Short mmCIF file of C-alpha atoms and ligand atoms in Angstrom, two decimals:
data_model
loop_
_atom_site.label_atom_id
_atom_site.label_comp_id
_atom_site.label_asym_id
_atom_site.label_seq_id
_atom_site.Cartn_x
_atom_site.Cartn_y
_atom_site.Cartn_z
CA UNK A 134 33.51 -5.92 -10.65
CA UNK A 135 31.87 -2.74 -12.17
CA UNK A 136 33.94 0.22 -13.44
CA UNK A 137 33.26 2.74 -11.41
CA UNK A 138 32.67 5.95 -14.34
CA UNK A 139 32.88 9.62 -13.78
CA UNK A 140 29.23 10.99 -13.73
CA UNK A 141 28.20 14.45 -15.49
CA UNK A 142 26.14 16.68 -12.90
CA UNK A 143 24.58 19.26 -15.40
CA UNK A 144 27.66 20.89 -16.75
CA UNK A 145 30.25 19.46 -13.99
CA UNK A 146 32.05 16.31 -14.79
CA UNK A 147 32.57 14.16 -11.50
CA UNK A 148 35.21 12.18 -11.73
CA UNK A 149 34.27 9.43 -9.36
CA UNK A 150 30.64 8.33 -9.07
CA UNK A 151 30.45 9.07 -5.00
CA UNK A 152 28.05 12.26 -3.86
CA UNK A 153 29.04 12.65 -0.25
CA UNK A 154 25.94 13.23 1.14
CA UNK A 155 24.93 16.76 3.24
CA UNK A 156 24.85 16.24 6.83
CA UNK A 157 23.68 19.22 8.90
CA UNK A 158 24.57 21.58 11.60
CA UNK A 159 28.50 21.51 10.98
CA UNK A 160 29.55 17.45 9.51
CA UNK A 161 29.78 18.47 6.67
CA UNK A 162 31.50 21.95 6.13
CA UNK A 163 34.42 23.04 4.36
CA UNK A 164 37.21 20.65 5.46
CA UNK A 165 34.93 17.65 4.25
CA UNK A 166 32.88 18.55 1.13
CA UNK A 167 36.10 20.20 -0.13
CA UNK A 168 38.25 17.27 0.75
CA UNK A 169 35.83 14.92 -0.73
CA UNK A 170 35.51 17.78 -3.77
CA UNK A 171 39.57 17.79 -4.27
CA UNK A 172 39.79 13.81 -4.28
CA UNK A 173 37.54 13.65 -7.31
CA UNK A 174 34.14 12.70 -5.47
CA UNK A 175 31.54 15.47 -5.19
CA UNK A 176 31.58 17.34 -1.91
CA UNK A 177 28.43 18.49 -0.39
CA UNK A 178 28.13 21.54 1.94
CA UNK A 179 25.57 21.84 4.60
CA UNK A 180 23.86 25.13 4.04
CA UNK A 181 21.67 24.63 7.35
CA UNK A 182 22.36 26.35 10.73
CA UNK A 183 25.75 27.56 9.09
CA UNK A 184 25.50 30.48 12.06
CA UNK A 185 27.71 27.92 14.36
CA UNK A 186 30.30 27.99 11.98
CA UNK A 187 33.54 29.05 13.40
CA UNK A 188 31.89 29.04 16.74
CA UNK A 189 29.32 31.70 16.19
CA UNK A 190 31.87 33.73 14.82
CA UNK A 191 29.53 35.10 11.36
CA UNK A 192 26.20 35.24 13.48
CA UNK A 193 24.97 38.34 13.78
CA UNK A 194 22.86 37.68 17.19
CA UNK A 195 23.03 35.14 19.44
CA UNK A 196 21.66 35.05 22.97
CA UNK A 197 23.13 32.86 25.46
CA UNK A 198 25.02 31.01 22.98
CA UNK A 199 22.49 30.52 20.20
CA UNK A 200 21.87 32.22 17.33
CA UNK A 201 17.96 34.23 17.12
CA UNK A 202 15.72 34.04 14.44
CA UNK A 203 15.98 32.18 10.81
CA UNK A 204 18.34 34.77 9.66
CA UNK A 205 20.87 34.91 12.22
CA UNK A 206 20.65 30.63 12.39
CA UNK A 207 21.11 31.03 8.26
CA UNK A 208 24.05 33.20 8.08
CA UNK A 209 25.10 34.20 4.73
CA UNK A 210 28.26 35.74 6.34
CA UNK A 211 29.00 31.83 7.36
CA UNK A 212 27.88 30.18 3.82
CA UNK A 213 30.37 32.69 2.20
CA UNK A 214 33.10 31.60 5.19
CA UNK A 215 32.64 28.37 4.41
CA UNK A 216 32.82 27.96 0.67
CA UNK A 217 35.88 30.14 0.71
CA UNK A 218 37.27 27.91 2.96
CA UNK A 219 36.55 24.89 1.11
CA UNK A 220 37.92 26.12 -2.51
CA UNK A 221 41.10 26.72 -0.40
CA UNK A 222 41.04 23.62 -0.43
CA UNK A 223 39.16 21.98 -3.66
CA UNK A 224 40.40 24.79 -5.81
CA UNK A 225 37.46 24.99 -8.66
CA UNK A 226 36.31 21.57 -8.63
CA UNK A 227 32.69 20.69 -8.11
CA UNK A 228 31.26 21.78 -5.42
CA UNK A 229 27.51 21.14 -4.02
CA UNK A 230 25.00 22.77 -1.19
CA UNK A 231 22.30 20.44 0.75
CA UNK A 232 19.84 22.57 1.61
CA UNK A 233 16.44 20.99 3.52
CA UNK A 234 13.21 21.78 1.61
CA UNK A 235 11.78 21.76 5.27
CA UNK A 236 13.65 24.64 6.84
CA UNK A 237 13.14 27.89 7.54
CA UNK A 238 13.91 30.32 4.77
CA UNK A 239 15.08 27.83 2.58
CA UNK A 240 14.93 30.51 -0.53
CA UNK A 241 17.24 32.92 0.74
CA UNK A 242 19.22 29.85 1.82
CA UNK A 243 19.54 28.55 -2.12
CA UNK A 244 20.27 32.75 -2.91
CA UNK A 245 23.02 32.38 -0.55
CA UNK A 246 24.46 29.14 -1.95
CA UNK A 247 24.52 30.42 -5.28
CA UNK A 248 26.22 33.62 -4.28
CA UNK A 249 28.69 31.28 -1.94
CA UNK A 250 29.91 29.68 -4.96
CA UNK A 251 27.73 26.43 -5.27
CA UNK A 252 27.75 24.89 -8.75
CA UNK A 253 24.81 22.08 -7.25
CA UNK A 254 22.03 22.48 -5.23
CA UNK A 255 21.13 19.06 -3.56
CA UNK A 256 17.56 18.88 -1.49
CA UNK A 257 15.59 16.21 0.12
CA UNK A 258 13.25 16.67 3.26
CA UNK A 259 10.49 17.59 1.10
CA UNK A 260 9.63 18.03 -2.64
CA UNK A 261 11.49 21.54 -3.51
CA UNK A 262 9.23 22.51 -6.41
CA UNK A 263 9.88 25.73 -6.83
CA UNK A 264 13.53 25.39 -6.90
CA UNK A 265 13.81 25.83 -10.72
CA UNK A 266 12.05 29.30 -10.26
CA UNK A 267 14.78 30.23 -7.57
CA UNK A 268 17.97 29.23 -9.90
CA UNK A 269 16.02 30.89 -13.14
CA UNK A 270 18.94 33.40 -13.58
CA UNK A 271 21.07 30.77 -12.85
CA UNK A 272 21.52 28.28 -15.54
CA UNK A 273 24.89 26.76 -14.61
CA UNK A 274 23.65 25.90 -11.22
CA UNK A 275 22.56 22.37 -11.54
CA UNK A 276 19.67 21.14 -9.14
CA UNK A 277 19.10 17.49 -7.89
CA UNK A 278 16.25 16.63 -5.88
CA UNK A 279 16.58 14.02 -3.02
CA UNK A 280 13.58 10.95 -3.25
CA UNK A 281 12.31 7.88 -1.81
CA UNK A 282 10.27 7.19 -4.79
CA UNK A 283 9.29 6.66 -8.36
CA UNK A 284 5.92 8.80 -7.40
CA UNK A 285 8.21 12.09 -5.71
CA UNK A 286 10.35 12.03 -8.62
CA UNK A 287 7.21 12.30 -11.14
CA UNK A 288 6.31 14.77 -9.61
CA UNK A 289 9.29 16.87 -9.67
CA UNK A 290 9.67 16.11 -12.84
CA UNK A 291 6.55 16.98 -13.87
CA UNK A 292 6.39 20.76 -12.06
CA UNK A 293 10.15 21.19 -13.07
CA UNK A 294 9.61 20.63 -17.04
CA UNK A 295 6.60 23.25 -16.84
CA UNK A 296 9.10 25.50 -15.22
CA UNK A 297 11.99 25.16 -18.00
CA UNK A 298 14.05 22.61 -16.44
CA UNK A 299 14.86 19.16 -15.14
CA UNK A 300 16.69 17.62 -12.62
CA UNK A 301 20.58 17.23 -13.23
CA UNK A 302 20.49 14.02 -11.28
CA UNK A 303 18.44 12.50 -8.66
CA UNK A 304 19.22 11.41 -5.27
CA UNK A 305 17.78 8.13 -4.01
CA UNK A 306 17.36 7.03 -0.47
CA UNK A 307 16.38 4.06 1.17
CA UNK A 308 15.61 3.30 4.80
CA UNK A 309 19.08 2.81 5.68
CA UNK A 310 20.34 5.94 4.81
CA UNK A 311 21.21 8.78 7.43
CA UNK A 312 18.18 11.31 5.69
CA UNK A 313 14.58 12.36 5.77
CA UNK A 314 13.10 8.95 3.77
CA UNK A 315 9.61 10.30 4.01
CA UNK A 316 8.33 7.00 5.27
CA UNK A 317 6.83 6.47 8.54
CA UNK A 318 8.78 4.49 10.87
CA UNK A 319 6.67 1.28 11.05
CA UNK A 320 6.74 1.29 7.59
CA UNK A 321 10.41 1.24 6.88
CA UNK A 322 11.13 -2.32 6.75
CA UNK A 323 8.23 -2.83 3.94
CA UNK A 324 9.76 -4.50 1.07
CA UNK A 325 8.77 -1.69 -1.28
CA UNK A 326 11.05 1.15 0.88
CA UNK A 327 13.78 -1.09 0.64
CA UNK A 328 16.33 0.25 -1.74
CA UNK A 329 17.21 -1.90 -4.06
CA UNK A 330 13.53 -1.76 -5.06
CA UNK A 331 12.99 2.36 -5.24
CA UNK A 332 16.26 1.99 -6.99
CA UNK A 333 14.73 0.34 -10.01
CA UNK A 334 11.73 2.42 -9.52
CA UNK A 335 13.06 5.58 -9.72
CA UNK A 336 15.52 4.60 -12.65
CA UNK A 337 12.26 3.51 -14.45
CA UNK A 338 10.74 6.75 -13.55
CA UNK A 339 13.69 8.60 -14.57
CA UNK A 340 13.85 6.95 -18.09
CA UNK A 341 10.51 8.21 -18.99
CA UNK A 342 12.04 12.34 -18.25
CA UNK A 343 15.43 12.08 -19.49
CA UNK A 344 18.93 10.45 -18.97
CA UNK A 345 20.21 12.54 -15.91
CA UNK A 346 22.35 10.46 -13.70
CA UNK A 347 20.90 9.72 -10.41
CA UNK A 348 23.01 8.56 -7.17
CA UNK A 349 21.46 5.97 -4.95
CA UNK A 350 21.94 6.41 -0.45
CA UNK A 351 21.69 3.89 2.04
CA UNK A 352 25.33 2.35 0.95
CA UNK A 353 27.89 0.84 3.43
CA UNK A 354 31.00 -0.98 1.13
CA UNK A 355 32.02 -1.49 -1.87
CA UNK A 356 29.74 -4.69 -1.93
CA UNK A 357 27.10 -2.15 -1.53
CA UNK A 358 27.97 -0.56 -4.31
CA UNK A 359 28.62 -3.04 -6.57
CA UNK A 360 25.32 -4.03 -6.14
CA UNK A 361 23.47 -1.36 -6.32
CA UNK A 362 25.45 -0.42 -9.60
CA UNK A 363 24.31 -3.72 -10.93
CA UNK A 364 20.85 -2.58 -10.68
CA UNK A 365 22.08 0.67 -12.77
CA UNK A 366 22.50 3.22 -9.99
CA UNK A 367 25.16 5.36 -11.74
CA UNK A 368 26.54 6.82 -8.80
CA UNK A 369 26.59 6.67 -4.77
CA UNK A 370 25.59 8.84 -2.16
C1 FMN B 55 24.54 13.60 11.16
C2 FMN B 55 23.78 13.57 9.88
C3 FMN B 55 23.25 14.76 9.40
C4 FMN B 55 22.53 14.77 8.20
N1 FMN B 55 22.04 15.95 7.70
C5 FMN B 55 21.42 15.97 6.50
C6 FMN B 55 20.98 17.18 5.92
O1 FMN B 55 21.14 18.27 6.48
N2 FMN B 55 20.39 17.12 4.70
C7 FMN B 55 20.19 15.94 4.04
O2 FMN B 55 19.64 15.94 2.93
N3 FMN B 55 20.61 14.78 4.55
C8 FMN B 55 21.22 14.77 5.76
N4 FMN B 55 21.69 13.59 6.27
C9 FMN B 55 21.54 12.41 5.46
C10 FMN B 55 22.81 12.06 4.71
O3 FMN B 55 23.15 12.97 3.71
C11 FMN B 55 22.55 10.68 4.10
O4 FMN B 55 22.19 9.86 5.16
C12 FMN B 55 23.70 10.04 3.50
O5 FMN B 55 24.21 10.75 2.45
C13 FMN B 55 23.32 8.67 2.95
O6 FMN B 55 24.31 7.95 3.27
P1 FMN B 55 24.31 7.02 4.55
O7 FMN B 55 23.81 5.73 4.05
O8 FMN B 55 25.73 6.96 4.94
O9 FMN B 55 23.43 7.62 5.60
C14 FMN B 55 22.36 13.56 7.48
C15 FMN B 55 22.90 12.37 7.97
C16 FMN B 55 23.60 12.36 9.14
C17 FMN B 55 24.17 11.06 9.62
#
């Protein structure tokens, strides 16, 4: 059986290789990422549609029980709520924001993060290229794209090193995984979606741009991870 080995996330040591993945619209808040955060994994915070936090309670207009407008469904008053909650209970451990490349004000949402207290910034749904740009004054805040493929994380790389930086790590996901694969759905079963394959693809990629640790999704049991550590994921998500 592999060892599983603590991973380094930019400048945050993690001491077990398991990235709890972000899952929106209140699954993954305080009580989880910073339970996850305080056992040694890395704890992920949704920063989407934080306004239902608390029940609404940080939203700053709502209208028959929803919040109106990007700003009010973004509430920085709730990101804040939220990390300060979850240091209650991770204390200063690692602690990491998912934040969609697809949603609505996604820049102010990374600005909000950072102010929040996030020492990662995790996104898939899209190819966040301009994320280095928004984390310029920011160097401690590590950033670590989301993929499906060798070809996504190229490209990444490629805008990210013209803009200073790299990823920290890289996030792969298969079809089985719970995210935004990028695929369409006829094509998910192809044998080139399947994860064990963008698995080696994306390590192959990765070697070309550096020796950031990437974390591989889609994973079930331990089997699972054994397995996909065989193929040299470093890390699960
Ligand atoms: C209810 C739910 C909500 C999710 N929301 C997000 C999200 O907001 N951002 C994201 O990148 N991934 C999201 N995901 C994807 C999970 O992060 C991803 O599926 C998981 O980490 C991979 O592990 P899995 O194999 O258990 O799905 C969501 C998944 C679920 C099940």
């Amino acid at each position: 059986m592999k060892e599983l080995k603590g991973i380094k996330i930019g400048k945050y040591y993690i001491e077990k290789p398991i990235v709890q993945g972000g899952m929106g619209v209140g699954v993954s808040w305080d009580q989880l990422a910073g339970t996850v955060s305080k056992n040694g994994g890395l704890g992920t915070i949704s920063g989407i549609c934080t306004a239902y936090y608390d029940n609404l309670k940080y939203c700053k207009k709502v209208v028959n029980g929803r919040p109106i407008g990007a700003e009010a469904l973004n509430s920085k008053e709730a990101m804040m709520e939220i990390f300060k909650n979850a240091r209650k209970i991770c204390g200063d451990k690692p602690l990491a924001c998912n934040i969609l490349h697809a949603m609505n004000d996604y820049s102010k949402v990374v600005e909000y993060a950072i102010e929040a207290g996030a020492n990662i910034i995790v996104t898939g749904a899209g190819l966040p290229l301009e994320l280095p740009k928004l984390v310029e004054n920011h160097p401690d805040v590590a950033i670590v794209p989301i993929v499906s493929s060798g070809r996504a994380l190229k490209i990444i790389c490629k805008k990210w090193k013209a803009a200073g930086r790299l990823p920290d790590a890289v996030i792969v996901e298969g079809p089985k995984s719970g995210g935004h694969q990028g695929v369409k759905a006829e094509d998910l079963f192809l044998s080139e979606h399947q994860l064990e394959n963008i698995v080696s693809e994306v390590k192959e990629e990765r070697d070309k741009w550096g020796d950031f640790p990437y974390a591989a999704g889609g994973i079930w049991d331990n089997d699972d991870i054994q397995k996909i550590m065989e193929l040299g994921a470093d890390a699960v998500h």
